[in-house]
Short mmCIF file of C-alpha atoms in Angstrom, two decimals:
data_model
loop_
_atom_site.label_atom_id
_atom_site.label_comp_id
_atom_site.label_asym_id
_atom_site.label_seq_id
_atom_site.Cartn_x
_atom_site.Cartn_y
_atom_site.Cartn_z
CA UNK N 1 78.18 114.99 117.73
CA UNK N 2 74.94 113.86 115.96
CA UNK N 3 74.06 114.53 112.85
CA UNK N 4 70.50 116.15 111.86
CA UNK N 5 68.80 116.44 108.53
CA UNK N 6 68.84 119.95 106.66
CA UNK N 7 66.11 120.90 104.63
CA UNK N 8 65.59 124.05 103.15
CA UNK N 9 62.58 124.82 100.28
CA UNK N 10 62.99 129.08 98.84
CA UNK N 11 65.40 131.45 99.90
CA UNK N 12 67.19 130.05 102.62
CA UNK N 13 70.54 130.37 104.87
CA UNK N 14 72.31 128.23 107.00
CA UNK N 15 75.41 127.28 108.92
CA UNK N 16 77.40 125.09 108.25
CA UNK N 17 78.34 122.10 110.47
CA UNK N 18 77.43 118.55 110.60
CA UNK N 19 74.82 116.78 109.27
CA UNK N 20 73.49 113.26 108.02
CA UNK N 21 71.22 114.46 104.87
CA UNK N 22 70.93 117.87 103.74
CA UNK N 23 68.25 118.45 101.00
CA UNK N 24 68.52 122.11 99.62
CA UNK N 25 65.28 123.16 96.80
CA UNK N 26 65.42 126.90 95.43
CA UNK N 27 67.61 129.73 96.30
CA UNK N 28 70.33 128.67 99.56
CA UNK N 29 73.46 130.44 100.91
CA UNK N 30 75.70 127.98 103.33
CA UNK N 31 78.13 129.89 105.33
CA UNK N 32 80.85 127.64 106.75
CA UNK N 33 82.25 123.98 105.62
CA UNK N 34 79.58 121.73 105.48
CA UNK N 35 80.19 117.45 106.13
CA UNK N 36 77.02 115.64 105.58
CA UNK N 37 76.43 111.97 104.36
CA UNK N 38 74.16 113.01 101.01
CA UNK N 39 74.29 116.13 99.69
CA UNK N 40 71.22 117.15 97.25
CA UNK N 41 70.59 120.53 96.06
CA UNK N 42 68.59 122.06 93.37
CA UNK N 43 68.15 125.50 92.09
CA UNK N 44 71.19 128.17 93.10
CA UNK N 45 73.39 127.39 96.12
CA UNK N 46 76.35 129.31 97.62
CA UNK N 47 78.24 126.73 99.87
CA UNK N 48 81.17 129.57 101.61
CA UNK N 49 83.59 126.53 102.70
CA UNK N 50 84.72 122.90 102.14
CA UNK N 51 82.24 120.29 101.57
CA UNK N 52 82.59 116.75 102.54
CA UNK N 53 79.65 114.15 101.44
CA UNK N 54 79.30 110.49 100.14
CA UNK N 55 77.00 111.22 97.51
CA UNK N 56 76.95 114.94 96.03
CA UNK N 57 73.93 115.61 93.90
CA UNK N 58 73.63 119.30 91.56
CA UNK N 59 70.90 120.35 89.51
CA UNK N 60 70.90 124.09 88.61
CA UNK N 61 74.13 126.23 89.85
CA UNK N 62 76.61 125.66 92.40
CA UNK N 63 79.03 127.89 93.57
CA UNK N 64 81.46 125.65 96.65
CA UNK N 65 84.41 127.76 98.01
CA UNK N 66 86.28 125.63 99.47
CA UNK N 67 87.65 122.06 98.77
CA UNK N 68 85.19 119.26 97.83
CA UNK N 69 85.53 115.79 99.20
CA UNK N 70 83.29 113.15 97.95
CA UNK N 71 82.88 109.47 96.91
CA UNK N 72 80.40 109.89 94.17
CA UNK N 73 79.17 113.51 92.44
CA UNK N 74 76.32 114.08 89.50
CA UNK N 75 76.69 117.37 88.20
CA UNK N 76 73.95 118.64 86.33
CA UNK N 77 74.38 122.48 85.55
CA UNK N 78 76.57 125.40 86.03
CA UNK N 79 78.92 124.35 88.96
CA UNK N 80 81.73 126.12 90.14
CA UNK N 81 85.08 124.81 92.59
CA UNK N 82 86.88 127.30 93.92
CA UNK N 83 89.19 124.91 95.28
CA UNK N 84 90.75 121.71 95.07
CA UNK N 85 87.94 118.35 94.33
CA UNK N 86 88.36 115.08 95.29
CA UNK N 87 85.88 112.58 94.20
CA UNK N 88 86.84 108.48 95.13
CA UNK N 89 84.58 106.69 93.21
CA UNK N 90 82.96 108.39 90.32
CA UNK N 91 81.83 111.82 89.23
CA UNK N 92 79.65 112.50 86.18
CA UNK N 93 79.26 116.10 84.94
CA UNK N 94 76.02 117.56 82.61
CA UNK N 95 76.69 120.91 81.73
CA UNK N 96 79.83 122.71 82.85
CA UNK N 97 82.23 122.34 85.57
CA UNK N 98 84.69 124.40 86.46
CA UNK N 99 87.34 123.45 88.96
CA UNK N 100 90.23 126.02 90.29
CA UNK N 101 92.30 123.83 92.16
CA UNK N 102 92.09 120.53 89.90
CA UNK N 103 90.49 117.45 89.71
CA UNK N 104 91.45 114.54 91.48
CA UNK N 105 89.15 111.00 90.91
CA UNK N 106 88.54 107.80 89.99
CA UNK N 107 86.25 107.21 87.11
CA UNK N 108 85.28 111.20 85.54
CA UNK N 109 82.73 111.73 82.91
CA UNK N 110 81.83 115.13 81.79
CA UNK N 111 79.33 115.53 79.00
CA UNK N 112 79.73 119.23 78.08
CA UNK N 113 83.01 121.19 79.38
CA UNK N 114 85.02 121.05 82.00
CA UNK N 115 87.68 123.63 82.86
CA UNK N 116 90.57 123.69 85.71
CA UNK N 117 93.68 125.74 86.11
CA UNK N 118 95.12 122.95 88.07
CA UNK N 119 95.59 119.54 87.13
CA UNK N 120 93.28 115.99 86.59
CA UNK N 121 94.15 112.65 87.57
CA UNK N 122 92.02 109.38 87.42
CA UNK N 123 91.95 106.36 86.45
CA UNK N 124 89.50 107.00 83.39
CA UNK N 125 88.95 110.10 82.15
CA UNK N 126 85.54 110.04 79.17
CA UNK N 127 84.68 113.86 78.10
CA UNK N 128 81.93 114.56 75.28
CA UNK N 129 82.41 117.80 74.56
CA UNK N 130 85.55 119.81 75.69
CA UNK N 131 88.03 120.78 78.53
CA UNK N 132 90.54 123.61 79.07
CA UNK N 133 92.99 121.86 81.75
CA UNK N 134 95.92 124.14 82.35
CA UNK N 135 98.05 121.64 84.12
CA UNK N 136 98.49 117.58 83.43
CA UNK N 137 95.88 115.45 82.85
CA UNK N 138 97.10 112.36 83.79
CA UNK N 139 94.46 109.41 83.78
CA UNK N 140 94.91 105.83 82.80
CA UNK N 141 92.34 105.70 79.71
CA UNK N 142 91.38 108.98 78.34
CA UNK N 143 88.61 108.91 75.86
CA UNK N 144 87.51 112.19 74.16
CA UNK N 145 84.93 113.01 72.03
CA UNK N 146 85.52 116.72 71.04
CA UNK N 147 82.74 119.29 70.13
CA UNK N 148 83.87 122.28 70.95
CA UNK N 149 87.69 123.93 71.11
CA UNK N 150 89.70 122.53 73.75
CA UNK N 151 93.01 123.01 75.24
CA UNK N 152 95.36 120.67 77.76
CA UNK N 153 99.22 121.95 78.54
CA UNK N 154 100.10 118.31 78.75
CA UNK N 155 98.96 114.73 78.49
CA UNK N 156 100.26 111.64 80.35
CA UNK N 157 98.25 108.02 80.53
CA UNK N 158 98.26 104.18 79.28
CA UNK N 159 95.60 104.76 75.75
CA UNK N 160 94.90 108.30 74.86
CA UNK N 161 92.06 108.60 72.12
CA UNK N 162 90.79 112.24 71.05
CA UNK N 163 88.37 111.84 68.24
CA UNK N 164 85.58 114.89 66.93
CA UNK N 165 81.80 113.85 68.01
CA UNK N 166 79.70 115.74 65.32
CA UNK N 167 80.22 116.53 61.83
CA UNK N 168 82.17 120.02 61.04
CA UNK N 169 79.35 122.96 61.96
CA UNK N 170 78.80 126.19 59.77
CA UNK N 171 79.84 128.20 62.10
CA UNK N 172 83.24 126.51 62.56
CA UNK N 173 83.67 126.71 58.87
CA UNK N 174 83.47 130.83 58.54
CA UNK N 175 85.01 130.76 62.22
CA UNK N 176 88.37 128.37 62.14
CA UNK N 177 88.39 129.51 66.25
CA UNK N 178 85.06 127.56 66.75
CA UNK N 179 86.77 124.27 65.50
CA UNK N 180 85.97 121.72 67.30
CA UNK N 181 90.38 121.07 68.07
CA UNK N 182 92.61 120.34 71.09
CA UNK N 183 95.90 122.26 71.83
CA UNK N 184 98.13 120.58 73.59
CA UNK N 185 102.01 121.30 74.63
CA UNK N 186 102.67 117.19 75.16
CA UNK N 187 101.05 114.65 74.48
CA UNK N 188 102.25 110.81 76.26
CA UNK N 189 101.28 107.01 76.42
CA UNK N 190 101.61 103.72 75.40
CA UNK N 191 98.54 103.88 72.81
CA UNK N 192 97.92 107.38 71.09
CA UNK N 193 95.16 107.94 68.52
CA UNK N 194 94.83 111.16 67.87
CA UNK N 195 92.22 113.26 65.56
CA UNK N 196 92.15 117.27 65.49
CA UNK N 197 95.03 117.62 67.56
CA UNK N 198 97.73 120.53 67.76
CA UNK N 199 100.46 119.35 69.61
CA UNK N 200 103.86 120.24 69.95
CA UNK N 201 105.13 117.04 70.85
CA UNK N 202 103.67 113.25 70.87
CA UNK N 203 105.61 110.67 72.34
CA UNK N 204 104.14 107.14 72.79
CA UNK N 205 104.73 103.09 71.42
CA UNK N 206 102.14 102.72 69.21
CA UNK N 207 100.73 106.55 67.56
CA UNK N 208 98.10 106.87 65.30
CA UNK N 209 98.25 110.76 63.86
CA UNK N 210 94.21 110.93 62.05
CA UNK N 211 93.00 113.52 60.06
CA UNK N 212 92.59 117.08 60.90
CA UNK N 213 95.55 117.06 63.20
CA UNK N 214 99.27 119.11 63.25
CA UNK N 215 102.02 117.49 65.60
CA UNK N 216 105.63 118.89 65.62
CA UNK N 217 107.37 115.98 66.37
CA UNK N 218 106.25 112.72 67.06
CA UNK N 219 108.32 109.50 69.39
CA UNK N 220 107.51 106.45 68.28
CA UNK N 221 108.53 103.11 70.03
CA UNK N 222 107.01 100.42 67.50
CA UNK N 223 104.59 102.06 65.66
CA UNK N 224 102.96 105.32 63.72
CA UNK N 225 100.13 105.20 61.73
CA UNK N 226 99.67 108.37 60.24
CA UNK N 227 96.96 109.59 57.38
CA UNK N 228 97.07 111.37 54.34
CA UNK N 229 95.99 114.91 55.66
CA UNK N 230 97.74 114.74 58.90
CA UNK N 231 100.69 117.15 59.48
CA UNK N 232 103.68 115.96 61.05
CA UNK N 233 106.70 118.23 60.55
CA UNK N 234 109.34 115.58 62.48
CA UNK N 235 108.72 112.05 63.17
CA UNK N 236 111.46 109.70 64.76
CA UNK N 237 111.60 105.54 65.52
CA UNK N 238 113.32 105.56 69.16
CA UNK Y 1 121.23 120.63 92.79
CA UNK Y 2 123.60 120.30 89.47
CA UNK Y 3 122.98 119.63 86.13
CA UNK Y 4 124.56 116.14 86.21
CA UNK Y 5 122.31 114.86 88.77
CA UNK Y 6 119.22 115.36 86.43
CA UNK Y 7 117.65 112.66 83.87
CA UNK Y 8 115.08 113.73 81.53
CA UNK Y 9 112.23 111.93 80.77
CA UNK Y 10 113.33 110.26 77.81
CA UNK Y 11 116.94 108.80 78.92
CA UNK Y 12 114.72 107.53 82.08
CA UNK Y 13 112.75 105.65 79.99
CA UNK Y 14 115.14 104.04 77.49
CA UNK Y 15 117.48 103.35 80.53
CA UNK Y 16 114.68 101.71 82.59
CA UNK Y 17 112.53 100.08 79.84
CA UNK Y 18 109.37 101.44 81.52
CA UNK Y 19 106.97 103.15 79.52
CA UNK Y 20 105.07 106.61 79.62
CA UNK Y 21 101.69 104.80 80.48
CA UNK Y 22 103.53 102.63 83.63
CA UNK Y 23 105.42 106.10 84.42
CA UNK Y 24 102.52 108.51 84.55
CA UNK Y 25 100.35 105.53 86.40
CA UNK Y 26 102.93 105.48 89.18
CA UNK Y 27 103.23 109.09 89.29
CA UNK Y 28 99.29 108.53 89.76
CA UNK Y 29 99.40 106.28 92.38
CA UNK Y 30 101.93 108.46 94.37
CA UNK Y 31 104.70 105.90 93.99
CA UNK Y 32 107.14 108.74 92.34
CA UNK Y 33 106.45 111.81 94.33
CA UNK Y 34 105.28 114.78 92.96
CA UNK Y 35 108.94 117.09 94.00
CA UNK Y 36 110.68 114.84 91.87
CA UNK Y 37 109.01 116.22 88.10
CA UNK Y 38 111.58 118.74 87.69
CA UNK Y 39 110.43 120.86 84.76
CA UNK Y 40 112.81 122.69 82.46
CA UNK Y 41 112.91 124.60 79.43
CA UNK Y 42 114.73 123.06 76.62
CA UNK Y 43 115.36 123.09 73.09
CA UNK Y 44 111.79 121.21 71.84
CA UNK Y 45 109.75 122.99 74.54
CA UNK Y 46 109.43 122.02 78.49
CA UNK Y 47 111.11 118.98 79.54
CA UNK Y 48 110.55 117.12 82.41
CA UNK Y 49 113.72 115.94 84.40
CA UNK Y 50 114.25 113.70 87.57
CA UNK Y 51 116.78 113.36 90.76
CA UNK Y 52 118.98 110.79 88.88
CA UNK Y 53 120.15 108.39 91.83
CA UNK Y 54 116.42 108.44 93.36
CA UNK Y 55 114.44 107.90 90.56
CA UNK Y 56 116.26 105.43 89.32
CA UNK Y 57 116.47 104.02 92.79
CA UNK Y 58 112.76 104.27 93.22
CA UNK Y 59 112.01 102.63 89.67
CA UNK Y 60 114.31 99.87 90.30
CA UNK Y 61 112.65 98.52 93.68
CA UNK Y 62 108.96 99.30 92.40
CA UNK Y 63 110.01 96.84 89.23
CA UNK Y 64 111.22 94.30 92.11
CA UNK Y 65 108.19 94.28 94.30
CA UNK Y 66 105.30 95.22 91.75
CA UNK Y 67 104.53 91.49 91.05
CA UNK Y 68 104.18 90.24 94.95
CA UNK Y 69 102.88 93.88 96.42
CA UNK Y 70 100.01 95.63 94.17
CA UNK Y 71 100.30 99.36 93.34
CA UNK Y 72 98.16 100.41 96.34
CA UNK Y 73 100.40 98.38 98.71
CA UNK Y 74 104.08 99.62 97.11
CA UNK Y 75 102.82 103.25 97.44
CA UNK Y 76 102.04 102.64 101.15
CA UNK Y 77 105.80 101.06 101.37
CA UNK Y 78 107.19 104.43 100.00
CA UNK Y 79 104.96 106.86 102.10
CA UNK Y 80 106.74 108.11 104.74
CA UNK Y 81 103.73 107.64 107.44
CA UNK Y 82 101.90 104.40 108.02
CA UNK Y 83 98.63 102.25 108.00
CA UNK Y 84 100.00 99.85 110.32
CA UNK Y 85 99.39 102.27 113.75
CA UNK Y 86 100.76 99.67 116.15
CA UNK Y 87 102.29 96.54 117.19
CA UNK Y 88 102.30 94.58 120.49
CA UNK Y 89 106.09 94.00 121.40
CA UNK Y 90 105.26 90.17 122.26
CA UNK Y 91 104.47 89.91 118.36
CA UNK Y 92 106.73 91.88 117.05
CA UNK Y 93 109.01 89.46 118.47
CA UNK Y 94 107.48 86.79 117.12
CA UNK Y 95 107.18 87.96 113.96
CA UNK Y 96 111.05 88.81 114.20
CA UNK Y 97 110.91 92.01 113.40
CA UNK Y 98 113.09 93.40 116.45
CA UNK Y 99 114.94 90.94 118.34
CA UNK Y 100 114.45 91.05 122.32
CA UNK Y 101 117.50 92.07 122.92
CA UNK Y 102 116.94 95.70 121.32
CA UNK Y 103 113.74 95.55 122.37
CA UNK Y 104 114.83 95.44 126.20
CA UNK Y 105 117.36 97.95 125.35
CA UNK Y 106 114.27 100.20 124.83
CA UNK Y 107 112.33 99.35 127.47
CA UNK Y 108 115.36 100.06 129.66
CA UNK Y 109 114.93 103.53 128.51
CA UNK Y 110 111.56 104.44 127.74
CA UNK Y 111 109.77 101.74 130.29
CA UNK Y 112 107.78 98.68 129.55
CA UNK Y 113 104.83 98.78 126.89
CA UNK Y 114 102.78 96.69 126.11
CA UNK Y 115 101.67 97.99 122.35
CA UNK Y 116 104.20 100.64 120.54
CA UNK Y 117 103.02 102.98 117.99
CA UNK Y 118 105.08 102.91 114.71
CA UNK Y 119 107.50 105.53 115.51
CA UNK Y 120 108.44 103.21 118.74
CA UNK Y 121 108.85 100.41 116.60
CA UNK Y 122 111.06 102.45 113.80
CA UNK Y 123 112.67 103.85 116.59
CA UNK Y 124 113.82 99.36 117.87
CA UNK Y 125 114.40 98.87 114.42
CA UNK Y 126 117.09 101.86 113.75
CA UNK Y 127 118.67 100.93 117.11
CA UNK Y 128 118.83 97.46 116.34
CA UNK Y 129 119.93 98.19 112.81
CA UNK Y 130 123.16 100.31 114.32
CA UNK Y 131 123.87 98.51 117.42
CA UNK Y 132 124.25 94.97 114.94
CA UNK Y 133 126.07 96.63 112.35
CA UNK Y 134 128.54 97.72 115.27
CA UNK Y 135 128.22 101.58 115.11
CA UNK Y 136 126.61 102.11 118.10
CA UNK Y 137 127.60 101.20 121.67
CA UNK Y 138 124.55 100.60 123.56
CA UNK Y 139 125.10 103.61 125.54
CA UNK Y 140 124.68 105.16 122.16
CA UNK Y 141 121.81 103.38 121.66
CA UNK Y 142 119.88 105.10 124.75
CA UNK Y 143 120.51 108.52 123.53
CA UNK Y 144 119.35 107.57 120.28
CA UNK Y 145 116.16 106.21 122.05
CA UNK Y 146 115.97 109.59 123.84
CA UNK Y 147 116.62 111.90 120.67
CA UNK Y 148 114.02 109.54 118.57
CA UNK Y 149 111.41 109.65 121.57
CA UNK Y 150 111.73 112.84 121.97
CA UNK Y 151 112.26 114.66 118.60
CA UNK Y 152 110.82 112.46 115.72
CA UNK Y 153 107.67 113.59 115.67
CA UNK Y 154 108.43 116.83 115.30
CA UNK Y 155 109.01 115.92 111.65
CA UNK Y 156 106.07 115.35 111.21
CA UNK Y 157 106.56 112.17 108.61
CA UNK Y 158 108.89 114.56 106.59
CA UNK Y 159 112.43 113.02 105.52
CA UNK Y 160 114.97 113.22 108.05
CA UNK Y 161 118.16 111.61 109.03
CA UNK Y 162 120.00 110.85 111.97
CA UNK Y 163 123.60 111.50 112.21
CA UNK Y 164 126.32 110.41 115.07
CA UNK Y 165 129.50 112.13 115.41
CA UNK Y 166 132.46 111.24 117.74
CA UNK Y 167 135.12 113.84 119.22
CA UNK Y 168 137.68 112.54 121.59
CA UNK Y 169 135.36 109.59 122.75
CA UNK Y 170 132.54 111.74 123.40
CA UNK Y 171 129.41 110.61 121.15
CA UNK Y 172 126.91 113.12 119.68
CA UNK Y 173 123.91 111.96 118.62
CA UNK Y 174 121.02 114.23 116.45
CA UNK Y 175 118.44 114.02 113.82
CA UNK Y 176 118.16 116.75 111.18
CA UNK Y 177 115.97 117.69 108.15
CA UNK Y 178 119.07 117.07 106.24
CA UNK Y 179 122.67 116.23 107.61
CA UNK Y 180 124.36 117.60 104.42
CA UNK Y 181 125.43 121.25 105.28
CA UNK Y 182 126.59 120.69 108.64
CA UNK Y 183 130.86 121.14 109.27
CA UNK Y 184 132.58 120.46 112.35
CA UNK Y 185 136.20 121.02 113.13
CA UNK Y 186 139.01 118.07 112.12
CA UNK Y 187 139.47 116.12 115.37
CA UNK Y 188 135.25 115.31 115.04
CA UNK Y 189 134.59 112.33 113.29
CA UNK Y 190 131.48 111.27 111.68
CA UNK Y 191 130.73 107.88 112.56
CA UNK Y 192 127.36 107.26 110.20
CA UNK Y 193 124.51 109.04 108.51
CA UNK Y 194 121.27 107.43 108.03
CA UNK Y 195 118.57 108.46 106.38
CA UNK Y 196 115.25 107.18 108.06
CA UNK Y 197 113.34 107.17 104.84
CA UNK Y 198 115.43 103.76 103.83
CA UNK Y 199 114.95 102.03 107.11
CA UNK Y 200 110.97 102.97 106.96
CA UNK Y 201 110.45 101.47 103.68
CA UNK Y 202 112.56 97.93 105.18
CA UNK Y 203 110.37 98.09 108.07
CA UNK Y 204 107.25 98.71 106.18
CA UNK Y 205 107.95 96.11 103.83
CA UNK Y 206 108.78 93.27 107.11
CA UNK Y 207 105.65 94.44 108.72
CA UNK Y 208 103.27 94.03 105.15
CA UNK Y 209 104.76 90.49 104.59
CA UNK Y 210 104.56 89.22 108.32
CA UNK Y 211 101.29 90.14 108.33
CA UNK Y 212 100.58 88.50 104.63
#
């Protein structure tokens, strides 16, 4: 089958099907899966089934129901997964993401928040700003910069760094709630340096525990580096 | 499955000398299948716990091939369906991956081809596997072309395992999800159980190097 262009400028509808560009501007509902070579849409879209794409471009809101295949994604705006994503190469978020079914990529970046029931895995995982995962996150080298409260169930890679972005806010000072913090059940690597961090347990060869943070227990392999207001109730050379 | 057979996370490490960052990157890479994270409540929270024998089966031959295979490769060795779709039977001769001798067997049976798909060629390399190890007579060795022709693909690249059982001379040959379970009265005797998952990843591994 050969694939046609879509364009749609307003209020629009269409099937789904497939297609070789597909250029959406203003208000567009697409009912059925939709498997296009560049995918481009700006302003509100309602995509009812799976989309497939090599490039998937958002600005504005995106609401996809079902699963989400694509090499490279720029998110820019309120998107919404219903279901599973898959992204190969790289996928850079602006706003906030949320993902039902989990994350599955390469190279993520998310600058604002990003928030899955399932799990993440990627290679490299860089967030400014914060995440509620409520599976693994599993990436090679996780880099956070936290600005808002975040919260992970567990945490496996190679070098795991959580530090705070911006100075403590007002707010989070009357509010202890609005602290910029990660909860997490587990936390393990080879390299750990952690900052604000609530974790239950830490396991990893080298650990650095920074300020601000509360660990349980902590598994060291060759070395912890801990400061002064850190909280570790158990720590253990293994 | 029993307590015993379990490892947690920790003992796995300390016994294998991998770390977390090499674990999680294999889990990552599909290398250690996802069935195999066996969580658990224990005393410090949820644990995570692993098939004893397999994982440390699986660790110990990624560790062996990691430095000639790279990650991508090795996970393709332990996936139970293929990249490599087909094979002429002239080459896979030449490359020695199925002598001609089993390879004729087959072609007595299922007629002469010129390519065969992968499941044909798993299918030479079982029965060439059996019949040299001496388990198999070659009238065996057409049924189990006939069962594998037949019923493999059924599977569906799940695990399965084929099974031969003797009573009073009379061979019974069959391939089942799991051979485990199954009871038959005294005078039957097994004669072997193989699990085609092994014999993939050897065949997967010749194929990969040949080609190299």
């Amino acid at each position: 089958m050969e694939r046609t262009e879509m364009s749609i400028s307003g209020i629009g509808r269409s099937q789904g099907g497939l297609y070789s560009h597909v250029r959406l501007d203003g208000m567009v509902k697409i009912n059925g899966d939709t498997d296009c070579l560049s995918f481009d849409s700006n302003g509100t879209l309602t995509l009812e089934g799976a989309l497939q794409s090599e490039a998937v471009t958002v600005n504005g809101t995106a609401t996809v129901e079902g699963r989400v295949n694509a090499n490279r994604m720029m998110l820019d705006g309120l998107v919404t997964f219903k279901d599973q994503a898959v992204c190969h190469e790289s996928l850079t978020a602006n706003g906030r993401l949320s993902i039902a079914g989990g994350l599955i990529g390469e190279k993520v970046e998310i600058f604002g928040s990003l928030k899955t029931r399932g799990g993440v895995q990627c290679e490299w995982f860089h967030v400014h700003g914060g995440f509620n995962i409520g599976g693994l996150l599993n990436a090679g080298m996780i880099d956070v910069k936290l600005s808002m409260p975040s919260k992970v169930n567990e945490i496996g890679g190679d070098a795991i760094s959580v530090k705070r972005f911006k100075k403590v806010s007002v707010l989070e000072q009357v509010v202890p709630a609005f602290s910029a913090r990660l909860q997490a059940e587990v936390i393990e690597g080879d390299e750990i340096d952690l900052e604000y961090t609530e974790a239950n347990i830490v396991r990893g060869n080298v650990v650095r525990i920074g300020k601000g943070c509360k660990i349980g227990r902590v598994e060291y392999k060759d070395r912890l580096i801990r400061e002064d207001d850190a909280t570790i109730e158990k720590a253990q050379q293994i | 499955m029993n307590e015993e057979d379990l490892i947690s996370k920790k003992e796995l490490l300390e016994l294998t000398g991998i770390s977390y960052g090499q674990l999680y990157r294999w889990k990552r890479k599909n290398l250690i299948p996802e069935e195999w994270f066996v969580r658990k409540s224990a005393f410090t929270g949820q644990e995570t716990f692993f098939p004893k024998d397999k994982i440390l089966q699986r660790i110990e031959r990624i560790k062996n091939m990691k430095d000639g295979l790279s990650l991508d490769e090795l996970a393709d060795v332990f996936s139970p369906s293929s990249n490599i779709q087909s094979m002429s039977s002239a080459q896979l001769i030449e490359r020695n991956i199925v002598t001609s001798i089993s390879l004729a067997l087959f072609e007595e049976v299922a007629g002469r081809q010129e390519t065969l798909s992968f499941d044909d060629i798993l299918t030479v390399y079982v029965l060439q596997k059996l019949l040299q190890g001496g388990d198999m007579t070659r009238d065996e060795g057409k049924m189990l072309i006939a069962v594998m022709r037949e019923h493999y693909g059924a599977f569906a690249s799940k695990p399965c395992e084929l099974a031969l059982v003797r009573k009073m001379g009379v061979p019974l040959l069959f391939l089942a999800e799991s051979a485990e379970q199954i009871y038959f009265d005294k005078d039957a005797k097994w004669i072997f159980r193989l699990p085609l998952a092994a014999s993939i990843e050897e065949l997967k591994l010749k194929l990969n190097e040949t080609e190299a």
